[in-house]
Coordinates of C-alpha atoms and ligand atoms in Angstrom, one line a residue:
M1 CA 88.5 198.3 124.7
N2 CA 86.0 198.6 121.9
A3 CA 86.9 199.8 118.4
F4 CA 86.1 203.4 117.9
S5 CA 86.2 206.4 115.5
F6 CA 86.6 209.9 117.1
V7 CA 86.5 213.4 115.7
N8 CA 85.9 216.7 117.4
P9 CA 85.9 219.7 115.0
T10 CA 85.5 222.6 117.5
R11 CA 88.3 225.1 117.9
I12 CA 88.7 226.1 121.6
L13 CA 90.1 229.6 122.5
F14 CA 90.7 229.3 126.2
G15 CA 91.9 231.9 128.8
E16 CA 91.4 235.4 130.1
G17 CA 90.9 238.0 127.4
M18 CA 89.9 235.5 124.6
V19 CA 86.7 237.4 124.0
D20 CA 88.9 239.9 122.1
K21 CA 89.6 237.2 119.5
L22 CA 85.8 236.9 118.7
G23 CA 86.0 239.3 115.7
E24 CA 88.8 237.3 114.1
Q25 CA 86.8 234.1 114.4
V26 CA 83.7 235.7 113.0
Q27 CA 85.7 237.0 110.1
A28 CA 87.3 233.5 109.6
Q29 CA 83.7 232.2 109.1
G30 CA 83.1 234.8 106.4
A31 CA 80.0 236.0 108.3
R32 CA 78.1 239.1 107.3
T33 CA 74.9 238.7 109.3
V34 CA 75.1 237.1 112.8
L35 CA 72.2 235.9 114.9
L36 CA 73.2 236.7 118.5
V37 CA 71.5 234.3 120.8
Y38 CA 71.5 235.0 124.6
G39 CA 69.5 234.4 127.7
G40 CA 67.7 236.5 130.3
G41 CA 70.1 239.3 130.7
S42 CA 73.2 238.1 132.6
I43 CA 75.4 239.1 129.7
K44 CA 74.1 242.7 129.8
K45 CA 74.7 243.0 133.5
S46 CA 78.3 241.7 133.1
G47 CA 79.1 244.0 130.2
L48 CA 79.8 241.0 127.9
Y49 CA 77.0 242.0 125.6
D50 CA 78.8 245.3 124.8
R51 CA 82.1 243.6 124.3
V52 CA 80.5 241.1 121.8
L53 CA 78.8 243.8 119.8
T54 CA 82.1 245.7 119.5
Q55 CA 83.8 242.6 118.2
L56 CA 81.0 242.0 115.7
E57 CA 81.3 245.6 114.5
Q58 CA 85.0 245.3 114.1
A59 CA 84.5 242.2 112.1
G60 CA 82.1 244.1 109.8
A61 CA 79.2 241.9 110.7
R62 CA 75.6 243.0 111.3
A63 CA 73.9 241.6 114.4
V64 CA 70.3 240.3 114.6
E65 CA 69.2 239.3 118.1
L66 CA 67.4 236.4 119.7
P67 CA 67.3 237.3 123.4
G68 CA 65.4 235.6 126.2
V69 CA 66.4 232.0 125.9
E70 CA 65.0 230.2 129.0
P71 CA 66.9 227.9 131.3
N72 CA 65.6 224.5 129.9
P73 CA 65.2 226.2 126.5
R74 CA 61.9 226.0 124.8
V75 CA 61.2 224.8 121.3
T76 CA 58.9 227.9 120.8
T77 CA 62.0 230.1 121.2
V78 CA 64.0 228.0 118.8
R79 CA 61.2 228.3 116.2
K80 CA 61.3 232.1 116.7
G81 CA 65.0 232.0 116.1
I82 CA 64.7 229.9 112.9
E83 CA 62.2 232.3 111.4
L84 CA 64.3 235.3 112.3
A85 CA 67.5 233.8 110.9
R86 CA 65.7 232.9 107.6
A87 CA 64.1 236.4 107.3
E88 CA 67.4 238.2 107.9
G89 CA 69.6 236.0 105.8
V90 CA 71.8 235.1 108.8
D91 CA 75.0 233.2 108.0
L92 CA 76.5 232.6 111.5
I93 CA 74.8 231.8 114.8
L94 CA 76.6 233.2 117.8
A95 CA 75.5 231.8 121.2
V96 CA 76.6 233.9 124.3
G97 CA 75.6 232.3 127.6
G98 CA 75.3 229.0 129.4
G99 CA 74.3 225.5 128.1
S100 CA 70.7 226.5 127.5
V101 CA 71.6 229.4 125.2
L102 CA 74.1 227.2 123.4
D103 CA 71.6 224.4 123.0
A104 CA 68.9 226.7 121.7
A105 CA 71.4 228.2 119.2
K106 CA 72.3 224.7 118.0
A107 CA 68.7 223.9 117.4
V108 CA 68.3 227.1 115.4
A109 CA 71.4 226.2 113.4
V110 CA 70.1 222.8 112.4
G111 CA 66.5 224.1 112.0
V112 CA 67.2 226.8 109.4
P113 CA 68.1 224.6 106.5
Y114 CA 65.4 222.0 107.3
E115 CA 62.0 222.4 105.6
G116 CA 60.1 220.6 108.4
D117 CA 59.5 221.4 112.1
V118 CA 62.8 221.4 114.2
W119 CA 61.0 219.3 116.9
D120 CA 61.2 216.3 114.3
F121 CA 64.9 216.0 115.2
M122 CA 64.2 215.6 118.9
M123 CA 61.5 213.0 118.2
R124 CA 63.8 211.1 115.9
K125 CA 61.5 211.6 113.0
A126 CA 64.2 213.2 110.8
E127 CA 67.9 213.1 110.4
I128 CA 70.1 216.3 110.6
K129 CA 71.8 216.7 107.3
S130 CA 73.2 220.3 107.6
A131 CA 73.4 223.3 109.8
L132 CA 74.4 227.0 109.7
P133 CA 77.8 227.5 111.3
L134 CA 77.7 228.2 115.0
G135 CA 80.2 229.9 117.4
T136 CA 79.9 230.3 121.1
V137 CA 81.1 232.4 124.0
L138 CA 80.5 230.4 127.2
T139 CA 79.6 232.0 130.5
L140 CA 78.8 228.9 132.7
S141 CA 80.8 225.7 133.2
A142 CA 78.5 222.7 133.1
T143 CA 77.1 221.1 130.1
G144 CA 80.1 220.7 127.6
S145 CA 77.7 222.0 124.9
E146 CA 80.6 224.3 123.9
M147 CA 82.5 221.4 122.4
N148 CA 79.9 218.8 121.6
G149 CA 77.1 218.3 119.0
N150 CA 74.3 217.8 121.5
S151 CA 71.3 220.0 122.2
V152 CA 68.5 219.4 124.8
I153 CA 65.2 221.2 124.1
T154 CA 61.9 221.4 126.0
N155 CA 58.5 221.2 124.5
W156 CA 56.5 222.8 127.3
E157 CA 53.1 222.3 125.7
E158 CA 53.7 218.5 125.6
N159 CA 55.9 218.3 128.8
L160 CA 58.7 216.7 126.9
K161 CA 62.4 217.4 127.1
K162 CA 64.3 215.7 124.3
S163 CA 67.8 215.9 122.7
F164 CA 69.6 215.4 119.5
G165 CA 73.3 214.9 118.7
S166 CA 74.8 215.6 115.4
I167 CA 78.3 216.2 113.9
H168 CA 76.7 219.2 112.1
A169 CA 75.9 220.9 115.5
Y170 CA 79.4 221.1 116.9
P171 CA 80.4 224.7 117.2
K172 CA 83.0 225.9 114.8
F173 CA 84.7 227.8 117.6
S174 CA 84.1 228.3 121.3
I175 CA 85.5 231.1 123.5
L176 CA 86.2 229.9 127.0
D177 CA 87.2 232.7 129.3
P178 CA 87.1 231.6 133.0
T179 CA 86.7 235.2 134.2
L180 CA 83.2 235.2 132.5
T181 CA 82.1 232.7 135.1
Y182 CA 83.0 234.8 138.2
S183 CA 79.5 236.1 138.3
V184 CA 77.8 232.7 138.1
P185 CA 75.6 232.5 141.3
R186 CA 76.3 229.9 143.9
D187 CA 73.5 227.6 143.0
Q188 CA 74.4 227.6 139.3
T189 CA 78.0 226.9 140.2
V190 CA 76.8 223.9 142.3
N191 CA 74.8 222.8 139.3
G192 CA 77.8 223.0 137.0
I193 CA 79.9 220.9 139.4
V194 CA 77.2 218.2 139.7
D195 CA 76.5 218.2 135.9
T196 CA 80.2 217.8 135.1
M197 CA 80.6 214.9 137.5
S198 CA 77.4 213.3 136.2
H199 CA 78.7 213.4 132.6
V200 CA 81.8 211.5 133.8
F201 CA 79.7 209.0 135.7
E202 CA 77.7 208.2 132.6
Q203 CA 80.9 207.2 130.8
Y204 CA 83.0 205.8 133.7
F205 CA 80.5 203.3 134.9
S206 CA 80.8 201.1 131.9
P207 CA 80.7 197.4 131.2
T208 CA 83.7 197.7 128.9
Q209 CA 86.9 196.1 130.2
D210 CA 90.6 197.0 129.8
T211 CA 90.3 200.8 129.5
P212 CA 92.9 202.0 132.0
L213 CA 93.8 205.2 130.3
Q214 CA 90.1 206.3 129.9
E215 CA 89.3 205.4 133.5
R216 CA 92.2 207.6 134.7
F217 CA 91.0 210.4 132.5
C218 CA 87.6 210.1 134.1
E219 CA 89.0 209.9 137.6
G220 CA 91.2 212.9 136.9
V221 CA 88.3 215.0 135.8
L222 CA 86.3 214.0 138.9
Q223 CA 89.1 214.7 141.3
T224 CA 89.8 218.1 139.6
V225 CA 86.1 219.1 139.9
I226 CA 85.8 217.9 143.5
E227 CA 88.8 219.9 144.6
N228 CA 88.2 223.0 142.5
G229 CA 84.5 223.1 143.0
E230 CA 84.8 223.8 146.7
K231 CA 87.5 226.4 146.1
A232 CA 85.3 228.2 143.5
L233 CA 82.4 228.2 145.9
A234 CA 84.5 229.7 148.6
K235 CA 86.0 232.3 146.3
P236 CA 83.9 232.9 143.2
D237 CA 86.5 235.1 141.5
D238 CA 89.4 232.7 141.9
Y239 CA 90.9 232.3 138.4
T240 CA 92.6 229.0 138.9
S241 CA 89.6 227.1 140.3
R242 CA 87.2 228.7 137.7
A243 CA 89.6 227.8 134.9
N244 CA 89.9 224.2 136.2
L245 CA 86.2 223.8 136.4
M246 CA 85.8 225.2 132.9
L247 CA 88.3 222.9 131.4
S248 CA 86.9 220.0 133.3
S249 CA 83.3 220.6 132.2
T250 CA 84.4 221.0 128.5
F251 CA 86.4 217.7 128.6
A252 CA 83.7 215.8 130.5
L253 CA 81.4 215.9 127.5
N254 CA 83.1 216.7 124.3
G255 CA 82.1 213.9 122.0
G256 CA 83.4 211.2 124.3
L257 CA 87.2 212.0 124.3
I258 CA 87.7 210.7 127.9
S259 CA 85.8 207.5 127.2
V260 CA 86.8 206.5 123.7
G261 CA 86.2 202.8 123.1
M262 CA 83.9 202.5 126.1
Q263 CA 80.2 201.7 126.2
N264 CA 78.5 204.7 127.9
D265 CA 75.4 204.6 130.1
W266 CA 73.3 207.9 130.0
A267 CA 70.2 206.4 131.7
T268 CA 70.3 208.9 134.6
H269 CA 70.3 211.8 132.1
M270 CA 67.4 210.4 130.3
I271 CA 65.4 210.0 133.5
E272 CA 66.3 213.5 134.7
H273 CA 65.2 215.1 131.4
E274 CA 61.7 213.7 132.0
V275 CA 61.7 215.1 135.5
S276 CA 62.6 218.6 134.4
A277 CA 60.2 218.3 131.4
I278 CA 57.3 218.3 133.9
Y279 CA 58.7 220.3 136.9
D280 CA 61.1 222.7 135.1
I281 CA 63.8 222.1 137.7
A282 CA 67.5 222.8 137.0
H283 CA 69.0 219.8 135.2
A284 CA 71.7 219.3 137.8
A285 CA 69.4 219.5 140.7
G286 CA 67.6 216.5 139.3
L287 CA 70.9 214.7 138.7
A288 CA 72.2 215.3 142.2
I289 CA 69.0 213.6 143.5
L290 CA 69.0 210.7 141.0
F291 CA 72.6 209.8 140.5
P292 CA 73.5 208.3 144.0
N293 CA 70.2 206.3 143.8
W294 CA 71.0 205.0 140.3
M295 CA 74.4 204.0 141.7
K296 CA 72.7 202.1 144.6
Y297 CA 70.4 200.4 142.1
V298 CA 73.1 199.2 139.7
Y299 CA 76.4 198.8 141.5
S300 CA 76.3 195.1 141.9
E301 CA 76.3 194.7 138.1
R302 CA 80.0 195.5 138.2
I303 CA 81.2 196.0 141.7
D304 CA 84.9 196.2 140.8
R305 CA 84.3 199.5 139.0
F306 CA 82.5 200.9 142.1
V307 CA 85.2 199.7 144.4
Q308 CA 87.8 201.4 142.1
Y309 CA 85.7 204.6 142.1
A310 CA 85.5 204.6 145.9
V311 CA 89.2 204.0 146.4
R312 CA 90.7 206.2 143.7
V313 CA 88.2 209.1 143.7
W314 CA 87.1 209.3 147.4
N315 CA 90.2 207.7 149.0
V316 CA 88.0 205.1 150.8
D317 CA 90.3 202.8 152.7
P318 CA 89.4 199.2 151.6
S319 CA 91.3 197.4 154.3
G320 CA 89.1 195.1 156.4
K321 CA 86.0 195.9 154.3
S322 CA 84.1 193.8 151.8
D323 CA 83.8 195.0 148.2
E324 CA 80.2 195.8 148.9
E325 CA 81.1 198.0 151.9
V326 CA 83.7 199.8 149.9
A327 CA 81.4 200.4 146.9
L328 CA 78.6 201.7 149.2
A329 CA 81.1 204.0 151.0
G330 CA 82.0 205.5 147.6
I331 CA 78.3 206.1 146.8
Q332 CA 77.8 207.6 150.2
A333 CA 80.8 209.9 149.7
T334 CA 79.2 211.1 146.4
R335 CA 75.9 211.9 148.2
D336 CA 77.8 213.6 151.1
Y337 CA 79.8 215.8 148.7
F338 CA 76.6 216.9 146.8
T339 CA 75.0 217.7 150.2
R340 CA 78.1 219.6 151.4
I341 CA 78.1 221.9 148.4
G342 CA 74.3 222.5 148.7
A343 CA 72.7 220.2 146.1
P344 CA 69.3 218.7 146.8
A345 CA 69.0 215.0 147.9
R346 CA 65.4 214.2 147.5
L347 CA 62.7 214.9 144.9
A348 CA 60.5 216.0 147.9
D349 CA 63.0 218.8 148.4
L350 CA 61.8 220.2 145.1
G351 CA 58.1 219.5 145.8
I352 CA 58.0 216.4 143.6
G353 CA 56.0 213.4 144.9
E354 CA 54.6 210.1 143.7
K355 CA 52.1 211.6 141.3
D356 CA 54.0 211.7 138.0
I357 CA 56.4 208.8 138.5
D358 CA 54.5 206.5 136.0
R359 CA 54.4 209.2 133.4
M360 CA 58.1 210.1 133.7
A361 CA 59.1 206.4 133.6
K362 CA 57.0 205.7 130.5
E363 CA 58.5 208.7 128.7
T364 CA 62.1 207.8 129.7
V365 CA 61.8 204.6 127.7
R366 CA 59.8 206.0 124.8
F367 CA 62.6 205.0 122.4
G368 CA 63.3 201.7 124.2
P369 CA 65.2 200.6 127.4
V370 CA 67.9 203.0 128.6
G371 CA 71.4 202.5 130.0
G372 CA 74.6 200.9 128.7
F373 CA 75.9 199.9 132.1
K374 CA 72.7 198.2 133.2
Q375 CA 69.8 198.2 130.8
L376 CA 66.7 199.7 132.5
N377 CA 63.1 199.1 131.6
E378 CA 60.1 201.1 132.7
E379 CA 59.8 199.3 136.1
D380 CA 63.5 199.9 136.8
V381 CA 63.1 203.6 136.1
K382 CA 60.1 203.7 138.4
A383 CA 62.1 202.0 141.2
I384 CA 65.0 204.6 140.9
L385 CA 62.5 207.5 140.9
R386 CA 60.8 205.9 144.0
L387 CA 64.2 205.6 145.7
S388 CA 64.6 209.3 145.1
L389 CA 61.3 210.5 146.6
Ligands
NZQ1 O1 69.7 233.5 131.1 P1 70.8 234.3 131.7 O2 70.4 235.6 132.1 O3 72.1 234.3 130.9 O4 71.2 233.5 133.1 C1 71.6 232.2 133.2 C2 70.5 231.3 133.7 O5 69.6 231.9 134.5 C3 72.6 232.1 134.3 N1 74.0 232.5 133.9 C4 74.7 231.9 132.9 N2 75.9 232.4 132.9 C5 76.0 233.3 133.9 C6 74.7 233.4 134.5 N3 74.5 234.2 135.6 C7 75.5 235.0 136.0 N4 76.7 235.0 135.4 C8 77.0 234.2 134.4 N5 78.2 234.2 133.8 O6 72.5 230.8 134.8 C9 71.2 230.3 134.6 C10 71.3 228.9 134.1 O7 71.8 228.8 132.8 P2 71.7 227.5 131.9 O8 72.3 227.9 130.6 O9 70.3 227.0 131.9 O10 72.6 226.5 132.7 P3 73.4 225.3 132.2 O11 74.7 225.7 131.5 O12 73.6 224.4 133.3 O13 72.5 224.6 131.1 C11 71.5 223.7 131.4 C12 70.8 223.2 130.2 O14 71.7 222.3 129.4 C13 71.1 221.1 129.2 C14 70.3 220.9 130.4 O15 69.3 219.8 130.2 C15 69.6 222.2 130.5 O16 68.5 222.4 129.7 N6 72.2 220.1 128.9 C16 72.8 220.2 127.8 C17 73.8 219.3 127.4 C18 74.6 219.4 126.1 N7 74.2 220.3 125.2 O17 75.5 218.6 125.9 C19 74.2 218.1 128.3 C20 73.7 218.3 129.7 O18 73.6 217.0 130.2 C21 72.4 219.0 129.8 O19 71.3 218.1 129.6
ZN2 ZN1 74.1 216.9 132.1

């Protein structure tokens, strides 16, 4: 196990009815003018928008709105939010929605006190030194953005999708009410399952030795998602399975709690971001296609971890099989599960061919080779993309 330092400053309010605590949290931040950030209208349809406005009114806070945050949120929308927040003297950002809304709100929060262009943070041209406080009400279990300091933003003009991570961008509080996810459509529920599992893969497939507790944390999240994912798909308003998915996605990516002291990988995420930067596909659709192929490409680096994954997570019976057969059976079980729940398996399923592979690979390694489990250079990335065609 490696030495580590860990902190997570986000207060979580979890459970049915927790939206009624929003006013208290807003007051605790001393907020007078709140920038309410939301997406394309799902919160209006569900009635959550009205509940949030009532809470803000009760807290004595004025609301200014940034609606229309896109899935794969755009830097142009973030810039609009920054200008609005400055003009209106906003002192708290409140994101109500899925990961895209939360990520856009984080970028606004770090962009307001910065005198340059917010895109500098994604291009690693500037360091984040401060942010406006941010609170969130989550409506989709997937990214973990509600309890981490990461934000992923698309620059559509340049076909780039880049991220930043900062201690300043952690939400001060996040309200997690599983009933708010009952209305998440089937395909987005599938995306959330795949994204959560992928976040665990990025941490679990690690070169670091002697981390039994962290490995079991990871396996626990994976098994919980696998079981509850299918239940939530069968019955979208089942509280228990929605709650278990929500807790799992939050713990899968909250500053690395489940993998403290472990080298992480993250290559597959970086490759996927470059696919969605050009094709505007859902993040998790890209991950579902790429991850089993990344696994096939790298498993021999540390076959014992892939054997453990197959046996403990997918109950592959190792008797009479070679390590290689067991490892490959675990990878196949991953692909089969994704297919069973309706996730895509090939880039061609999304209309993506050979054309942009060189460009995506080049951009993936813009800041250097990627991957902590196996370091991948441009040629490796091309090979994984080709396996995924
Ligand atoms: O825009 P609205 O109308 O709200 O509709 C959204 C959107 O169309 C809808 N939705 C959300 N909650 C709903 C709902 N529909 C009905 N009922 C509800 N309760 O779902 C659609 C997708 O939402 P989005 O926020 O885009 O999904 P997700 O949470 O999967 O976020 C994806 C984004 O997060 C980034 C991805 O790259 C992608 O841009 N990521 C962020 C990470 C982070 N901050 O740590 C890590 C991830 O790996 C990921 O890269
Ligand atoms: Zn992800």
